[in-house]
Amino acid sequence: LYTSSIRGIAESNFTGSGAMSTALIFTTGSTGKAKGIVNDEYGTERLRITSAGNVGIGTSTPSALLQVQGTAVLS
């Protein structure tokens, strides 16, 4: 059973070797799911790194180097 995953996804249509924008998605979950078909999602998206290098926590569309959606605690 799988409760989490790291996936690479296309951010747009691939039109050639110079246009292949991809992002990394990190997911976690609290319940297991049997391994399914290719590109199946396991868990809930928690963090995304876009092809531009923007990191989003709690958002799938970060528009800044680091974007946190929700409560953040700085110490």
CSV table of C-alpha atoms in Angstrom, one decimal, residues 12-70:
chain,number,residue,atom,x,y,z
A,12,SER,CA,2.2,22.5,-20.4
A,13,ASN,CA,2.2,20.6,-23.7
A,14,PHE,CA,5.7,19.4,-24.8
A,15,THR,CA,6.3,21.0,-28.2
A,16,GLY,CA,10.0,19.9,-28.6
A,17,SER,CA,13.2,19.4,-26.7
A,18,GLY,CA,13.3,23.2,-25.9
A,19,ALA,CA,9.8,23.3,-24.4
A,20,MET,CA,9.3,20.6,-21.8
A,21,SER,CA,8.4,22.5,-18.6
A,22,THR,CA,7.9,20.1,-15.7
A,23,ALA,CA,7.2,20.3,-12.0
A,24,LEU,CA,7.8,18.0,-9.0
A,25,ILE,CA,4.9,17.2,-6.7
A,26,PHE,CA,5.2,15.8,-3.2
A,27,THR,CA,2.2,14.1,-1.7
A,28,THR,CA,1.5,12.5,1.7
A,29,GLY,CA,-1.5,10.7,3.2
A,30,SER,CA,-2.7,8.9,6.3
A,31,THR,CA,-4.3,5.9,4.6
A,32,GLY,CA,-2.8,3.4,2.2
A,33,LYS,CA,-3.9,2.8,-1.3
A,34,ALA,CA,-3.0,-0.2,-3.4
A,35,LYS,CA,-0.6,0.5,-6.3
A,36,GLY,CA,-2.7,1.4,-9.3
A,37,ILE,CA,-2.2,2.5,-12.8
A,38,VAL,CA,0.5,4.7,-14.2
A,39,ASN,CA,0.1,8.4,-13.2
A,40,ASP,CA,-2.3,7.5,-10.3
A,41,GLU,CA,-2.1,9.9,-7.4
A,42,TYR,CA,-1.2,8.7,-3.9
A,43,GLY,CA,-2.0,11.0,-1.0
A,44,THR,CA,-2.7,14.8,-1.0
A,45,GLU,CA,-0.4,17.3,-2.6
A,46,ARG,CA,1.6,19.1,0.1
A,47,LEU,CA,4.5,20.7,-1.8
A,48,ARG,CA,5.3,21.7,-5.5
A,49,ILE,CA,8.4,22.8,-7.1
A,50,THR,CA,7.8,24.4,-10.5
A,51,SER,CA,10.0,24.5,-13.5
A,52,ALA,CA,10.8,28.2,-12.6
A,53,GLY,CA,12.1,27.0,-9.2
A,54,ASN,CA,9.2,28.4,-7.3
A,55,VAL,CA,8.2,26.4,-4.2
A,56,GLY,CA,4.6,26.2,-3.0
A,57,ILE,CA,3.5,24.7,0.3
A,58,GLY,CA,-0.3,24.3,0.4
A,59,THR,CA,-0.6,25.7,-3.2
A,60,SER,CA,-0.2,24.1,-6.6
A,61,THR,CA,0.5,27.4,-8.3
A,62,PRO,CA,3.3,29.2,-6.4
A,63,SER,CA,4.0,32.6,-8.0
A,64,ALA,CA,7.1,33.5,-5.9
A,65,LEU,CA,10.3,31.8,-4.9
A,66,LEU,CA,8.5,30.5,-1.7
A,67,GLN,CA,4.8,30.7,-1.3
A,68,VAL,CA,3.0,29.3,1.8
A,69,GLN,CA,-0.7,29.0,1.8
A,70,GLY,CA,-2.0,28.7,5.3
